XYZ file of C-alpha atoms in Angstrom:
374
model
C -0.135 -0.071 -0.125
C 2.752 2.309 0.991
C 6.132 2.405 -0.892
C 9.263 4.253 -0.383
C 9.029 7.153 -2.819
C 11.648 9.427 -3.826
C 11.128 13.058 -3.043
C 12.427 14.347 -6.334
C 9.394 12.635 -8.086
C 6.818 14.565 -5.805
C 5.442 17.304 -8.203
C 5.510 20.359 -5.802
C 4.747 22.577 -8.736
C 1.414 21.062 -9.136
C 0.547 21.672 -5.499
C 1.599 24.867 -5.635
C -0.632 25.695 -8.602
C -3.612 24.177 -6.806
C -2.957 25.843 -3.696
C -2.345 29.389 -5.031
C -5.619 28.895 -7.173
C -7.717 27.927 -4.224
C -6.505 30.788 -2.078
C -7.399 33.115 -4.885
C -10.940 31.655 -5.160
C -11.218 31.945 -1.334
C -10.550 35.677 -1.419
C -12.977 36.007 -4.325
C -15.602 34.042 -2.596
C -15.355 36.291 0.623
C -15.885 39.353 -1.631
C -18.934 37.643 -2.985
C -20.431 35.983 -0.049
C -18.567 36.646 3.411
C -20.458 34.183 5.253
C -19.247 31.324 3.397
C -15.571 32.116 3.045
C -14.749 30.220 6.324
C -16.271 26.951 4.908
C -14.157 27.097 1.965
C -11.020 27.568 4.014
C -11.979 24.539 5.772
C -12.394 22.905 2.393
C -8.801 23.861 1.503
C -7.518 22.399 4.703
C -9.610 19.155 4.451
C -8.541 18.927 0.901
C -4.928 19.257 1.335
C -4.981 16.642 4.082
C -6.855 14.262 1.716
C -4.503 15.102 -1.112
C -1.435 14.343 0.752
C -2.755 11.215 2.160
C -4.182 9.877 -0.949
C -0.707 10.727 -2.692
C 1.442 8.393 -0.613
C -0.942 5.468 -1.247
C -0.178 3.293 -4.076
C -2.738 3.838 -6.619
C -2.448 0.281 -7.794
C -3.450 -0.652 -4.369
C -6.309 1.507 -4.537
C -7.594 0.073 -7.955
C -7.583 -3.449 -6.347
C -10.859 -2.234 -4.913
C -12.393 -1.792 -8.418
C -15.538 -3.149 -8.105
C -16.020 -1.744 -4.290
C -15.613 1.548 -5.769
C -18.183 1.095 -8.642
C -20.745 -0.383 -6.143
C -19.673 2.484 -3.490
C -20.371 4.984 -6.046
C -23.687 3.458 -7.381
C -24.931 3.149 -3.662
C -24.252 6.989 -3.087
C -25.843 7.929 -6.024
C -28.996 5.886 -4.943
C -29.323 7.532 -1.856
C -30.459 10.504 -4.129
C -32.228 8.533 -6.884
C -34.468 6.853 -4.238
C -34.962 9.901 -2.244
C -33.395 8.247 1.194
C -31.391 11.243 2.048
C -31.897 13.626 -0.552
C -31.795 17.083 -0.011
C -34.023 19.257 -2.263
C -32.432 22.775 -3.258
C -33.376 24.917 -6.132
C -35.871 22.438 -7.652
C -33.335 19.501 -7.960
C -32.469 16.693 -5.317
C -28.676 16.496 -5.554
C -27.287 16.751 -2.125
C -27.073 14.560 1.256
C -27.584 15.958 4.423
C -26.945 13.918 7.574
C -26.445 15.191 11.156
C -25.948 18.852 9.417
C -23.134 17.653 6.973
C -24.026 18.195 3.605
C -22.387 16.843 0.372
C -23.154 16.248 -3.312
C -22.592 12.589 -4.482
C -22.291 13.633 -8.161
C -18.927 15.605 -7.644
C -17.295 12.391 -5.760
C -18.881 10.444 -8.419
C -16.330 11.990 -10.837
C -13.195 10.792 -9.235
C -14.684 7.216 -8.430
C -15.408 6.659 -11.985
C -12.140 7.715 -13.022
C -10.712 5.395 -10.749
C -13.094 2.343 -11.744
C -12.618 3.078 -15.424
C -8.734 3.535 -15.268
C -8.946 0.084 -13.857
C -11.424 -1.472 -16.278
C -9.726 -0.249 -19.415
C -6.339 -0.788 -17.968
C -7.362 -4.477 -17.528
C -9.164 -5.065 -20.835
C -7.473 -2.770 -23.084
C -6.675 -5.244 -25.415
C -10.156 -5.928 -25.942
C -11.286 -2.499 -26.068
C -12.214 -2.404 -29.715
C -14.509 -5.682 -29.430
C -18.210 -4.944 -29.582
C -18.813 -7.027 -26.167
C -16.162 -4.880 -24.361
C -17.686 -1.617 -25.607
C -21.320 -2.661 -24.792
C -20.080 -3.775 -21.100
C -18.272 -0.248 -20.942
C -21.644 1.237 -22.224
C -23.764 -0.151 -19.642
C -21.323 0.141 -16.826
C -21.278 4.026 -17.409
C -24.878 4.236 -18.268
C -26.001 3.433 -14.814
C -24.221 6.124 -12.700
C -24.736 8.505 -15.363
C -28.636 8.134 -15.769
C -28.721 8.430 -11.835
C -26.810 11.605 -12.077
C -29.032 13.170 -14.982
C -32.258 12.066 -13.187
C -31.338 14.275 -10.313
C -31.652 16.495 -12.596
C -28.098 17.386 -13.110
C -27.604 17.616 -16.733
C -24.406 19.633 -16.700
C -22.541 16.966 -14.375
C -24.055 13.921 -16.291
C -22.339 15.857 -19.607
C -18.969 16.235 -17.610
C -19.365 12.503 -16.547
C -19.952 11.447 -20.252
C -17.056 13.294 -21.522
C -14.478 11.990 -19.048
C -15.733 8.266 -19.910
C -15.364 9.032 -23.702
C -11.868 10.508 -23.237
C -10.845 7.600 -21.003
C -12.322 5.336 -23.816
C -10.240 7.013 -26.355
C -7.074 7.044 -24.277
C -7.231 3.233 -23.838
C -6.582 2.769 -27.533
C -10.122 2.671 -29.051
C -9.563 2.313 -32.853
C -9.935 5.536 -35.133
C -12.126 3.427 -37.437
C -14.542 3.139 -34.555
C -14.337 6.878 -33.443
C -15.198 7.867 -37.085
C -17.904 5.540 -37.283
C -19.838 6.934 -34.124
C -18.874 10.461 -35.289
C -20.897 9.902 -38.696
C -23.898 8.487 -36.746
C -23.551 11.317 -33.781
C -23.162 14.463 -35.964
C -26.300 13.936 -37.562
C -27.954 12.583 -34.551
C -26.755 15.930 -32.628
C -28.137 18.075 -35.455
C -31.631 16.443 -35.229
C -31.497 16.552 -31.381
C -30.839 20.314 -31.323
C -33.639 20.806 -34.051
C -35.918 18.954 -31.730
C -35.203 20.733 -28.434
C -35.745 24.014 -30.062
C -39.290 23.461 -30.766
C -41.655 25.133 -28.519
C -43.703 21.738 -27.318
C -40.359 19.477 -27.074
C -40.646 16.953 -24.296
C -36.951 15.865 -24.358
C -35.627 18.414 -21.953
C -37.027 19.824 -18.507
C -38.688 23.086 -18.924
C -35.838 24.989 -16.942
C -33.084 23.236 -19.307
C -35.087 24.418 -22.657
C -35.697 28.030 -21.146
C -31.797 28.504 -20.333
C -31.106 27.307 -24.080
C -33.642 29.792 -25.410
C -32.368 32.506 -23.168
C -29.061 32.159 -24.646
C -30.215 32.022 -28.151
C -32.937 34.846 -27.656
C -31.719 37.114 -24.778
C -34.245 39.825 -25.800
C -37.313 37.440 -25.879
C -36.210 35.456 -22.539
C -34.643 38.260 -20.619
C -36.197 36.815 -17.349
C -33.907 33.778 -17.607
C -31.069 35.664 -19.462
C -30.113 38.571 -17.120
C -27.711 36.250 -15.102
C -25.306 35.843 -18.050
C -25.887 39.231 -19.528
C -24.951 41.012 -16.068
C -21.904 38.400 -15.698
C -20.794 39.826 -19.243
C -21.424 43.171 -17.875
C -19.592 42.499 -14.696
C -16.238 41.088 -16.472
C -16.214 43.936 -18.989
C -16.478 46.522 -16.207
C -13.206 45.233 -14.449
C -11.275 46.189 -17.134
C -7.298 45.739 -16.817
C -7.026 45.743 -12.874
C -10.579 45.586 -11.607
C -12.301 47.552 -9.073
C -10.685 45.583 -6.052
C -11.864 42.813 -3.816
C -14.623 43.906 -1.106
C -14.969 47.256 -2.843
C -18.244 49.104 -1.975
C -19.048 51.207 -5.262
C -22.451 51.506 -6.137
C -21.689 50.753 -9.612
C -20.704 47.115 -9.037
C -22.825 44.341 -10.375
C -22.026 41.890 -7.594
C -22.763 44.780 -4.922
C -26.103 45.279 -6.665
C -27.107 41.665 -6.260
C -27.596 41.520 -10.140
C -25.887 37.663 -10.016
C -27.745 35.486 -7.437
C -25.360 33.154 -5.940
C -22.335 34.794 -7.370
C -20.100 32.581 -4.948
C -20.799 29.603 -7.066
C -21.199 28.873 -10.792
C -20.593 32.653 -11.404
C -17.475 33.266 -9.476
C -15.467 34.233 -12.723
C -17.868 37.390 -12.965
C -17.007 38.593 -9.800
C -13.227 37.767 -10.286
C -13.440 39.740 -13.640
C -15.231 42.621 -11.972
C -12.702 42.937 -9.001
C -9.582 41.631 -10.080
C -9.862 42.746 -13.788
C -8.089 41.084 -16.862
C -4.925 40.542 -15.032
C -6.586 38.576 -12.187
C -8.660 36.703 -14.501
C -5.700 35.798 -16.832
C -3.939 34.457 -13.711
C -6.825 32.230 -12.822
C -6.820 30.941 -16.156
C -3.143 30.413 -16.439
C -3.031 28.387 -13.158
C -5.999 26.205 -14.341
C -3.937 25.819 -17.918
C -0.939 24.780 -15.800
C -2.793 22.351 -13.644
C -4.058 20.642 -16.712
C -0.571 20.563 -18.431
C 1.090 19.132 -15.126
C -1.486 16.360 -15.221
C -0.911 15.368 -18.760
C 2.820 15.483 -18.040
C 2.901 13.303 -15.406
C 0.398 11.025 -17.089
C 2.948 10.692 -19.801
C 5.385 9.302 -17.666
C 3.178 6.711 -15.814
C 4.332 3.321 -15.229
C 1.041 1.736 -16.629
C -2.039 2.507 -18.650
C -4.201 2.696 -15.424
C -1.688 5.756 -14.150
C -2.061 7.244 -17.566
C -5.746 7.174 -17.557
C -5.982 8.454 -14.210
C -3.988 11.450 -15.009
C -5.894 11.896 -18.451
C -9.365 11.710 -16.380
C -8.391 14.311 -13.869
C -6.913 16.555 -16.711
C -10.144 16.367 -18.821
C -12.165 16.880 -15.719
C -10.483 20.292 -14.874
C -9.981 21.288 -18.328
C -13.557 20.659 -19.719
C -15.175 22.069 -16.690
C -13.135 25.104 -16.738
C -13.929 25.524 -20.559
C -17.643 25.101 -20.078
C -17.754 27.534 -16.967
C -15.886 30.103 -18.776
C -18.106 29.961 -21.928
C -21.159 30.283 -19.596
C -20.279 33.261 -17.706
C -18.887 35.097 -21.105
C -22.269 34.026 -22.695
C -20.702 31.561 -25.185
C -22.945 28.927 -24.163
C -26.107 28.160 -22.117
C -26.129 28.295 -18.575
C -25.120 24.905 -17.271
C -24.447 25.208 -13.619
C -20.801 23.965 -13.496
C -18.731 25.455 -10.943
C -15.112 26.687 -11.797
C -12.505 24.129 -10.620
C -10.812 25.300 -7.203
C -12.347 28.662 -7.368
C -16.218 28.236 -7.124
C -17.531 27.745 -3.452
C -18.429 23.945 -2.850
C -16.651 21.748 -0.374
C -17.680 18.410 -2.006
C -16.462 19.656 -5.247
C -13.208 21.097 -3.811
C -12.623 18.027 -1.767
C -12.961 15.622 -4.669
C -10.603 17.722 -6.929
C -8.040 17.430 -4.182
C -8.391 13.740 -4.277
C -8.019 13.823 -8.016
C -4.641 15.814 -7.617
C -3.482 13.429 -5.051
C -4.012 10.423 -7.281
C -2.159 12.274 -10.000
C 0.755 12.936 -7.361
C 1.038 9.341 -6.555
C 1.366 8.410 -10.477
C 3.890 11.086 -10.599
C 5.761 9.170 -7.527
C 5.935 6.106 -9.732
C 7.514 6.927 -13.196
C 7.825 4.268 -15.809
C 11.479 3.826 -15.234
C 10.663 2.436 -11.646
C 8.822 -0.472 -13.323
C 11.791 -1.026 -15.784
C 14.162 -1.140 -12.863
C 11.962 -3.746 -10.954
C 10.690 -1.594 -8.121
């Protein structure tokens, strides 16, 4: 379970990037909603502890519990699906609250699924291009994916689907299969978009349809589009250096409460307004560097499972960042995805730190160790 690692293989750069980004997030959260700042600090401390513990546990040992990880994930999601401990908030049941402790299983599900499929594809990668194996993998991902989407949590279900597809690709899926799937998916996606744009469509929930229409026709659906429009205004008003954290100017979008719950999904709007272009760029650069470090560590992994863990965490952070920034800048419909390490949310933050801990452990066991017999 524990090995004698060499300190030179411990990626302190990645830790510095993650901690720096989280601390920036804590300061911006404090400006957006002072009452939850202390909880995010607690999330940072808990996340660091969990990350350090996970980083020194051999990921190969963790992957031995592959089916337990999968069943545990399904069990957590079942508590929401069957309303055992589900906590209703904002019209969706996505949280579990026990004895005052509240967490979101779908956030933890991301890292659990990365672990399970890193083992699964690592073990069966030689059969990855066979129909039985593809169907088996499809069934295994469909169960948790459906349980997440049914909460409803379409945005998280999309992230889970993207992570799975990337892991499948990294496992050696044939380009012929990929091209064949794209040949079917592209026209199917076009048909899907056409159908959901119809006024009487029954595919999406009403709130999901309204978000799309508000993005396409903000003037007609102004009541649903104001959050993104105000977000764009806030980012633009920050100019180069921003208005400063915790400012009390009356010309602030944040101070005027024009963005509800700004500490969560629209935290980048607050950062843009108060830290300006420079502060926003620093946040994006740190996120980019974190993704790059995950990729570089994955390239040196001792086996396919290690590469898949790093690739899964990289696409998780990278894709979620891309979607969040697109939403707050009006380039995509509102999805409700947090900005990694920056948005408020203890489950999301701790889950991300677990992912980083796994990546660090992969980095502690580079390929040359296996070649030397370690």
